[in-house]
Short mmCIF file of C-alpha atoms and ligand atoms in Angstrom, two decimals:
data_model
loop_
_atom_site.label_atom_id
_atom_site.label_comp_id
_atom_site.label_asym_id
_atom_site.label_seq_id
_atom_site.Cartn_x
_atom_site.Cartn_y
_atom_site.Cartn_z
CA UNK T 1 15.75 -8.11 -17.02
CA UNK T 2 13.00 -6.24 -15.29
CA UNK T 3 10.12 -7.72 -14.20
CA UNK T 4 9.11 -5.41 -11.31
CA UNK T 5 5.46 -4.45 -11.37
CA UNK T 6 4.76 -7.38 -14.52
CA UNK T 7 1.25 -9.50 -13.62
CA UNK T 8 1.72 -13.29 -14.06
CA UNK T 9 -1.05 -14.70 -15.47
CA UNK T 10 -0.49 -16.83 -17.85
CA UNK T 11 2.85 -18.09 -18.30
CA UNK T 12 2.35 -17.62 -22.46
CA UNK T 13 2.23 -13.74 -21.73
CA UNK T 14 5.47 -14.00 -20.43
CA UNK T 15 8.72 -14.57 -22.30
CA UNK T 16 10.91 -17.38 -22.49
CA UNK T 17 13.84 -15.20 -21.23
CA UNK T 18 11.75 -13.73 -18.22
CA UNK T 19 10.72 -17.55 -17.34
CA UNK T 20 14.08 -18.75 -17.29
CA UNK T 21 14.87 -16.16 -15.05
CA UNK T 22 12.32 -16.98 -12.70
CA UNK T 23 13.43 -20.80 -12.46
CA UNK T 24 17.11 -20.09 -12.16
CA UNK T 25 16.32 -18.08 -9.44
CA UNK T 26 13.81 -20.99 -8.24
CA UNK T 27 16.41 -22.95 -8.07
CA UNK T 28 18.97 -20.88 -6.40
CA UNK T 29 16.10 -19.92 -3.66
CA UNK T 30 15.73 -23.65 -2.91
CA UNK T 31 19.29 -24.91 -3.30
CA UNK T 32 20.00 -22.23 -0.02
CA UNK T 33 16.23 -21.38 1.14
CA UNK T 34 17.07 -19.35 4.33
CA UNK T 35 19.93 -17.45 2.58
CA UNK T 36 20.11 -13.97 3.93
CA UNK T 37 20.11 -12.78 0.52
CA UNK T 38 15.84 -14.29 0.36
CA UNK T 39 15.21 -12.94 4.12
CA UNK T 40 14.37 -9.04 3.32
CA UNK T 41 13.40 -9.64 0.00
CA UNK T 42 9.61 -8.28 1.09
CA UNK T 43 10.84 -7.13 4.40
CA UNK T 44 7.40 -4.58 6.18
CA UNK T 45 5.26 -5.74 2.89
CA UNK T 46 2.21 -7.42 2.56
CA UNK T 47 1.07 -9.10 -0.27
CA UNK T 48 -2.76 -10.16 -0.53
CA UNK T 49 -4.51 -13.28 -1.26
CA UNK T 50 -7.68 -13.18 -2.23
CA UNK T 51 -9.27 -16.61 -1.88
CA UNK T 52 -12.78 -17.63 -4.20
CA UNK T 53 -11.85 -21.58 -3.63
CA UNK T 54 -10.10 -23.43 -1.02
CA UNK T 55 -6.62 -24.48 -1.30
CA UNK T 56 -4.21 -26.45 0.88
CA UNK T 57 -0.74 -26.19 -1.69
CA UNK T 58 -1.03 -21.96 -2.71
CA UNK T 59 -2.19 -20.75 0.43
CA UNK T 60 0.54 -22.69 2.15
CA UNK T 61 3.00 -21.99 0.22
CA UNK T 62 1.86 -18.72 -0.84
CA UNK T 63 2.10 -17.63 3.18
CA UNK T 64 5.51 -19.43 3.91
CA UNK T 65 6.99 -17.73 0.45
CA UNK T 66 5.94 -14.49 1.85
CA UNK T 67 7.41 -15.03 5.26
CA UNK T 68 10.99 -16.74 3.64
CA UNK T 69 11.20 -13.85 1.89
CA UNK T 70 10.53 -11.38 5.08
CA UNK T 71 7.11 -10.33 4.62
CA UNK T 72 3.56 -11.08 5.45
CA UNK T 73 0.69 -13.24 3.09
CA UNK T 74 -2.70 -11.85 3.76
CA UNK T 75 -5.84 -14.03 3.54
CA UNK T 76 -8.76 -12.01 2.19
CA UNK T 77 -12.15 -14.14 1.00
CA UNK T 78 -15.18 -12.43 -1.11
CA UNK T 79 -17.48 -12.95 2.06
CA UNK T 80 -15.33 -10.17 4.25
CA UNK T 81 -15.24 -7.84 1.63
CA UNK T 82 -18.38 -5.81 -0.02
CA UNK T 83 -18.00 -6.60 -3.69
CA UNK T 84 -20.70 -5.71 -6.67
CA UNK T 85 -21.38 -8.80 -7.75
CA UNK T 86 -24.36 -9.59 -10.55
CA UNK T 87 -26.58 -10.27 -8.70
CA UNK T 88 -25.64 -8.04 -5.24
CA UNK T 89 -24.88 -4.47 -5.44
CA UNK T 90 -21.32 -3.33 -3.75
CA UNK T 91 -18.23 -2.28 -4.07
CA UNK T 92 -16.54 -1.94 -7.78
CA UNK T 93 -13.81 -4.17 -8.56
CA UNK T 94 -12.12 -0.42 -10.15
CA UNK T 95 -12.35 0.92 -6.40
CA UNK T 96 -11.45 -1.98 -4.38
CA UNK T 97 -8.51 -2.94 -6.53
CA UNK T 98 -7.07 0.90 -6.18
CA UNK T 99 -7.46 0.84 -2.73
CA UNK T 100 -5.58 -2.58 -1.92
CA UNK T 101 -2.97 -1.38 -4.29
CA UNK T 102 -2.29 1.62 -1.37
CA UNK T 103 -2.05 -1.11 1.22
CA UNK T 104 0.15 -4.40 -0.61
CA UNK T 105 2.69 -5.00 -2.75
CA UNK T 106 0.98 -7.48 -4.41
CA UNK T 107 -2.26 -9.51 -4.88
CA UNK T 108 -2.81 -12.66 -5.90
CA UNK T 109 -6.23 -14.47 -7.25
CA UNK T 110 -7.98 -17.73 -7.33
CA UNK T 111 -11.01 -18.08 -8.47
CA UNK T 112 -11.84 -21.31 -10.11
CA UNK T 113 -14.96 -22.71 -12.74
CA UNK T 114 -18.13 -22.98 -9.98
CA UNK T 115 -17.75 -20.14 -8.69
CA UNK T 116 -18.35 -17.93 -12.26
CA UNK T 117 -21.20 -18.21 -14.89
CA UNK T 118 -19.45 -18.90 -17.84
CA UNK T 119 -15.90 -20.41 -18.79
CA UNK T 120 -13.24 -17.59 -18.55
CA UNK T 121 -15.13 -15.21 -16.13
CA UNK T 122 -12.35 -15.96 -13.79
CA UNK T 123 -9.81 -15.06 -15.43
CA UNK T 124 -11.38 -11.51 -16.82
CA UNK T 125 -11.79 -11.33 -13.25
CA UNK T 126 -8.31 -10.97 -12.74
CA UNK T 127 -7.83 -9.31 -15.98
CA UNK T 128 -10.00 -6.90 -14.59
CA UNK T 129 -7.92 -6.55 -11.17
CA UNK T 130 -4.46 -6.11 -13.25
CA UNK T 131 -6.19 -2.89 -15.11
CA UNK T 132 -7.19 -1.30 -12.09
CA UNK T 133 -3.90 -2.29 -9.71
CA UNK T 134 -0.59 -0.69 -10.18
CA UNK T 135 0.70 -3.80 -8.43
CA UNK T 136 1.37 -7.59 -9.69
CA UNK T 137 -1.48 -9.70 -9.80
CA UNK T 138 -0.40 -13.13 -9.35
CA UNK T 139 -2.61 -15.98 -10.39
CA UNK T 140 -3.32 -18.32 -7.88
CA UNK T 141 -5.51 -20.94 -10.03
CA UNK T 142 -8.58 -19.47 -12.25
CA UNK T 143 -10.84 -20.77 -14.09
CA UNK T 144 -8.21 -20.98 -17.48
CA UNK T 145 -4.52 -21.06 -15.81
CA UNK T 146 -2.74 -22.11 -12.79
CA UNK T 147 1.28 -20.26 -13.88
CA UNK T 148 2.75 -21.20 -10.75
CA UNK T 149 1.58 -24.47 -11.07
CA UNK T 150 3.29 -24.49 -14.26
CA UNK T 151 6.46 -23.18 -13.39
CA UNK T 152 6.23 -25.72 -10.78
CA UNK T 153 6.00 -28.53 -12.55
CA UNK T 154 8.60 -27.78 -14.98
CA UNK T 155 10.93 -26.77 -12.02
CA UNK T 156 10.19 -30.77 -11.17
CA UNK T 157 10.71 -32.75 -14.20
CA UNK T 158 13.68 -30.99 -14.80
CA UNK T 159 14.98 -31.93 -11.68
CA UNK T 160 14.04 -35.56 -12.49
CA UNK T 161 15.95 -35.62 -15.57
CA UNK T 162 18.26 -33.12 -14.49
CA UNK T 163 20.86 -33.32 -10.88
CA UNK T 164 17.93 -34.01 -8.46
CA UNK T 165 16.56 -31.22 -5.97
CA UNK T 166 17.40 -27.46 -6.71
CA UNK T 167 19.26 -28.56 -9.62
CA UNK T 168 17.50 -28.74 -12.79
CA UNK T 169 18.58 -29.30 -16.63
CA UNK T 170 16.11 -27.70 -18.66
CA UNK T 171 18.58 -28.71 -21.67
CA UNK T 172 17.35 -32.46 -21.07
CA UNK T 173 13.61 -32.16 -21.19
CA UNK T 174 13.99 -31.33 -24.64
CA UNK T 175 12.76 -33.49 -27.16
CA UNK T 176 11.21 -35.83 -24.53
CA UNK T 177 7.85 -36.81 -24.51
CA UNK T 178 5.28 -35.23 -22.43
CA UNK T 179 2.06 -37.23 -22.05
CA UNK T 180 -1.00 -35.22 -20.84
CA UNK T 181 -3.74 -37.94 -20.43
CA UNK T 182 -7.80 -37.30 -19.00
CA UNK T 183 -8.39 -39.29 -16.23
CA UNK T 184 -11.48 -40.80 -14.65
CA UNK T 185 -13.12 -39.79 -11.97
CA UNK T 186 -15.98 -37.61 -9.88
CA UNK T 187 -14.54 -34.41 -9.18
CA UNK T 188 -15.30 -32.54 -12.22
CA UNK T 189 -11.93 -30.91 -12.54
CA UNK T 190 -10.87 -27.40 -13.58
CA UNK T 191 -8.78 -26.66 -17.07
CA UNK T 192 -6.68 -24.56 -15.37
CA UNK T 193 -3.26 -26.90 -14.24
CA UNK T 194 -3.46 -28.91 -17.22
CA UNK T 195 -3.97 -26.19 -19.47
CA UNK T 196 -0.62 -24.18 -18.17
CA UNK T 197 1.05 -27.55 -18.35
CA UNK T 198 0.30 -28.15 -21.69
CA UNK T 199 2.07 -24.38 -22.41
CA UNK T 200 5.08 -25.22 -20.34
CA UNK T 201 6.08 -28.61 -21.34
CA UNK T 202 5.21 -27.14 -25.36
CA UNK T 203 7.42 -24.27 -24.53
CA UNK T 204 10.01 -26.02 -23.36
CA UNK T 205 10.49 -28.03 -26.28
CA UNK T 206 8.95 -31.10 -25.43
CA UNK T 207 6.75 -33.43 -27.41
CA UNK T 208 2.98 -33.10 -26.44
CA UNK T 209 0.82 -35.71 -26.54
CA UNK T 210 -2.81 -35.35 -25.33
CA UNK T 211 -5.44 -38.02 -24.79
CA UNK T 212 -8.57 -38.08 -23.97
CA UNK T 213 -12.18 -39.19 -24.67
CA UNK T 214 -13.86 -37.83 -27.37
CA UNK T 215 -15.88 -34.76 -26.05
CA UNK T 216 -13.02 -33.53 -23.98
CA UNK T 217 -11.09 -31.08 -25.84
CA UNK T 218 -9.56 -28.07 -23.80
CA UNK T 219 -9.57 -24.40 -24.69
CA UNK T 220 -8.81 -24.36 -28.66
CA UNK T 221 -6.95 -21.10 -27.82
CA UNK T 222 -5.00 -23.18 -25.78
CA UNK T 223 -4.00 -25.67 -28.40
CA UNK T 224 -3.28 -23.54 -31.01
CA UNK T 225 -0.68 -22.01 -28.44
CA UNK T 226 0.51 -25.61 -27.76
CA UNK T 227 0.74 -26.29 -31.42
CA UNK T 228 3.01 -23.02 -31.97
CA UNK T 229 5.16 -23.36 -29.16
CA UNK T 230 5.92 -27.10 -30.51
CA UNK T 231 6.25 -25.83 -33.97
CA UNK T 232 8.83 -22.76 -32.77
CA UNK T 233 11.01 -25.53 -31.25
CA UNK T 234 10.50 -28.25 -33.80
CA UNK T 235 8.58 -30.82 -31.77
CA UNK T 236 5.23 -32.85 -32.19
CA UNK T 237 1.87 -32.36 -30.82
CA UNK T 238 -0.72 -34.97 -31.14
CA UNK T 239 -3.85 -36.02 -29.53
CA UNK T 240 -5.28 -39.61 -29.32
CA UNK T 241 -8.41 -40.85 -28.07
CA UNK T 242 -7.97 -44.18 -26.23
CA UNK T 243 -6.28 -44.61 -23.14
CA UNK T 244 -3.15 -46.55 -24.01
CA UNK T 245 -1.14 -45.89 -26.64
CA UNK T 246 -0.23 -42.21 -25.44
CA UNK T 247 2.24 -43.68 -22.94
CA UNK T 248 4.24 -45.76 -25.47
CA UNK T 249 7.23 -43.70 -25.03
CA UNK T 250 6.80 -40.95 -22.86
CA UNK T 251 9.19 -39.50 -20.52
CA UNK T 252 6.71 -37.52 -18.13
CA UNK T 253 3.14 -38.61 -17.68
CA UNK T 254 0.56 -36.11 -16.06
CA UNK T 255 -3.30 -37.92 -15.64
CA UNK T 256 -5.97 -35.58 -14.22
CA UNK T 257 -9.77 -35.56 -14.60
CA UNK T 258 -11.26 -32.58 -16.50
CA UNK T 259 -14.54 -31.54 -17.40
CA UNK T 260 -16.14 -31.15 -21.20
CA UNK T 261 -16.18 -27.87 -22.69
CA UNK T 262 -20.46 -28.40 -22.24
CA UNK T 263 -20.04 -27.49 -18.11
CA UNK T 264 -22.05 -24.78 -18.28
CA UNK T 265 -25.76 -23.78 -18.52
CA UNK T 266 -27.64 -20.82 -17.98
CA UNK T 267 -25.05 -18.76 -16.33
CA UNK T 268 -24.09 -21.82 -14.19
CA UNK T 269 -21.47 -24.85 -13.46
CA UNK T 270 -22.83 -28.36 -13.92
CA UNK T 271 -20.89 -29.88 -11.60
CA UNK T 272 -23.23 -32.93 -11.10
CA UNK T 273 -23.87 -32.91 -15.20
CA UNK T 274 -20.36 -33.36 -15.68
CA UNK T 275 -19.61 -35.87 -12.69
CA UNK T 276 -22.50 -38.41 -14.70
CA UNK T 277 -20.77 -37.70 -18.14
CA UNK T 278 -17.71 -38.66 -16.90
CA UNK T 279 -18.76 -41.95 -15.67
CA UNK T 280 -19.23 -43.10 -18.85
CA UNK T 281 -15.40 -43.26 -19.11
CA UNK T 282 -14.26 -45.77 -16.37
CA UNK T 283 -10.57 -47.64 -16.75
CA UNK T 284 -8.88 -44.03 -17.64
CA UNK T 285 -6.36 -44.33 -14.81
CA UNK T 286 -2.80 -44.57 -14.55
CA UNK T 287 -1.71 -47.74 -13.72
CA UNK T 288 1.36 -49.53 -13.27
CA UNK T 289 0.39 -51.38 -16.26
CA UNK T 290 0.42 -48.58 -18.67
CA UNK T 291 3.72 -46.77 -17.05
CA UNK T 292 5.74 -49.79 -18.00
CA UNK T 293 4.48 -48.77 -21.63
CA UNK T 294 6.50 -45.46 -21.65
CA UNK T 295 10.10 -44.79 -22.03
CA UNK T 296 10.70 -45.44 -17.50
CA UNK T 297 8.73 -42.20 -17.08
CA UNK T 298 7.96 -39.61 -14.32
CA UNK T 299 4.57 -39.20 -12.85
CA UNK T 300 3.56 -35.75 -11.99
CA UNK T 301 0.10 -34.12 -11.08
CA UNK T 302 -0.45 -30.92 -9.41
CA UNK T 303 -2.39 -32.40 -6.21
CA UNK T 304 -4.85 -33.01 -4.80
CA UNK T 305 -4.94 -36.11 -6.37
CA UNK T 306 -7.79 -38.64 -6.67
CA UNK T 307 -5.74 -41.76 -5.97
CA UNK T 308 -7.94 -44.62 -7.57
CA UNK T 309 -9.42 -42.78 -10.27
CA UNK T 310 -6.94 -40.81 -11.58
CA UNK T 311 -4.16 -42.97 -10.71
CA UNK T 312 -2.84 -46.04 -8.41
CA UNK T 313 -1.38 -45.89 -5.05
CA UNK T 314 1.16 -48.00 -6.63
CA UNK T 315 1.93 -45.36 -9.32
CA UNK T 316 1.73 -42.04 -7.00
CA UNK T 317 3.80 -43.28 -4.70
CA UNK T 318 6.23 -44.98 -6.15
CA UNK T 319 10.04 -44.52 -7.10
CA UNK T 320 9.35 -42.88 -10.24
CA UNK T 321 6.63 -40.03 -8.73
CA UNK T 322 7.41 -36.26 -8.98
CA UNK T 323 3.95 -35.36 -6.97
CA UNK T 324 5.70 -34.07 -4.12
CA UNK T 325 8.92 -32.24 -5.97
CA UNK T 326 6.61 -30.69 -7.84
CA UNK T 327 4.26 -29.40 -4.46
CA UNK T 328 7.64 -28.28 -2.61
CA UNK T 329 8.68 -26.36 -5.78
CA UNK T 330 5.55 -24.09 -5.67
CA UNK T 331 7.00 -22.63 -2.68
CA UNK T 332 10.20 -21.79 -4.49
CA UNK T 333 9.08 -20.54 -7.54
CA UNK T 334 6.28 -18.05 -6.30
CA UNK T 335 9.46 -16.85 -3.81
CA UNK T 336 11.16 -16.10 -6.92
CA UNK T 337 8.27 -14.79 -9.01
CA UNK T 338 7.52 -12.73 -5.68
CA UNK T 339 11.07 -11.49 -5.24
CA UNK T 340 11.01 -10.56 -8.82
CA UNK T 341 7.56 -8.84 -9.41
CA UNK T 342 7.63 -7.28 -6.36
CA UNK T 343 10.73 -7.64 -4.42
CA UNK T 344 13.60 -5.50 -3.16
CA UNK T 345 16.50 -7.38 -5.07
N1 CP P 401 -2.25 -27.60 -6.93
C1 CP P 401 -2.94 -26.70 -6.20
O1 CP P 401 -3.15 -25.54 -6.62
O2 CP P 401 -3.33 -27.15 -4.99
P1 CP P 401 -4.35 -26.42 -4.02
O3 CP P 401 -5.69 -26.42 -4.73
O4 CP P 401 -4.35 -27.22 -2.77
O5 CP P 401 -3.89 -25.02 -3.79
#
């Protein structure tokens, strides 16, 4: 299968086939990480990142990926460059995406909900990029989907429920259950990881339950994906609205604060609007309590995690957590999407 030159957006654009391919080669990468067949993978290239947010997992592991694989990661930000924006005249995203194309092999993205006037901005953003660029553009977190994240986090619970580390059964996550729960808290969180999650445990055939508060439905666009993926494989999707009975049973639980699809207003993001609405919702955290309701489930979340809020110490960091396999596998994957997009295999 060829993937050379494909964008990676949103893991839904790609095909079932093309993301098995990337996690068996995931999973190869990390079973023998400094293998000589990884080290010239992107040997004299450059691949860009280009940095709206902060970040401590993808830039990390965006750099290291880039050097395993015998290239270079280059941070760029929007204040070193001279880019139109709205409101400042500058440089067309046409021009400067046709110009880094001469220079990298690749360019990834993030550019999350506050820093765009409306919900999806960031991710025409990079829609925008991928017309202009005849190379990848890798997501790196927008405003809508985070698909290494995803791929990530897959990579993990099938690792859990598969032979450990490097060695994952994607056969066995089938038919579990995958609880996706809001979770209190003050950080007014993006849609973006728990919106790709929702695609890749749906798409690989597990049971998705969502639940949240009323007022906090995600992207309808989103769920009617969710809904079809469960309904090609022959699985359930449900969401509840109190913050119990979605564990009864579940296999792998995911809690994570999100904000209401009301965050923005007049062109801007209501951070502190959303903060006070969510206060309203204390006691939506995933305790040790509620864990023993489910079926001796994994807990994953993508990190950073708001330990207290969103979950207890006791929970995130005990025997049954995936937080870090899942962090560690963002390394591997984006090698592999990397190596594949872009790479010299
Ligand atoms: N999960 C994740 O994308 O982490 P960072 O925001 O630290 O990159």
């Amino acid at each position: 299968m060829d993937l050379y030159g494909k964008d990676f957006i949103v893991s839904q654009e790609w095909t079932k086939s093309q993301l098995d391919e990337l996690l068996e080669l995931a999973a190869r990468m990390k079973r023998d990480r400094y293998s000589s067949r990884w080290t010239s993978i992107l040997e004299h290239r450059t691949f860009f990142m280009f940095f709206y947010n902060p970040s401590v997992r993808t830039r990390q592991s965006f750099e290291c990926a880039a050097t395993e694989l015998g290239g270079h990661a280059q941070f760029l930000e929007p204040k070193a460059m001279r880019l139109k924006t709205a409101t400042t005249a500058g440089e067309t995203i046409e021009d400067a995406a046709k110009v880094m194309a001469r220079y990298a092999c690749g360019l990834g993205i993030r550019i999350l909900e506050d820093k765009v006037p409306h919900y999806g901005a960031g991710n025409e953003l990079l829609r925008e990029y991928a017309q202009w660029a005849d190379i990848p553009i890798l997501n790196m977190a927008d405003d809508r989907f985070h698909p290494c994240q995803g791929m990530a986090d897959v990579m993990g619970w099938a690792e859990w429920y598969g032979e450990g580390p490097g060695r994952p059964s994607y056969e066995n996550l089938k038919g579990k259950n995958f609880l996706l729960t809001w979770a209190s808290g003050a950080l007014a969180r993006s849609w973006c990881s728990v919106q790709e999650a929702l695609l890749v445990a749906s798409r690989f055939g597990m049971n998705v339950t969502i639940s949240r508060p009323e007022g906090y439905d995600l992207d309808p666009e989103v769920y009617a994906w969710t809904h079809a993926n469960c309904e090609a494989n022959g699985r359930d999707f449900c969401v509840v609205d109190d913050p119990e009975t979605g564990y009864d049973g579940a296999h792998v639980v995911y809690s994570r604060n999100w904000v209401t699809a009301g965050a923005y207003q007049d062109g801007e993001f209501q951070k502190k609007a959303e903060v006070e609405k969510a206060m309203a919702y204390p006691g939506w955290t995933t305790t040790a309590g509620r864990m023993a309701r489910t079926d001796n489930a994994i807990f994953t979340h993508p990190m950073p995690i708001d330990r207290g809020s969103e979950v207890t110490d006791e929970v995130a960091s005990g025997p049954r957590s995936a937080v870090y396999d899942v962090a560690e596998n963002r390394l591997h994957v984006q090698k592999a999407v990397m190596a594949l997009t872009m790479g010299n295999l």
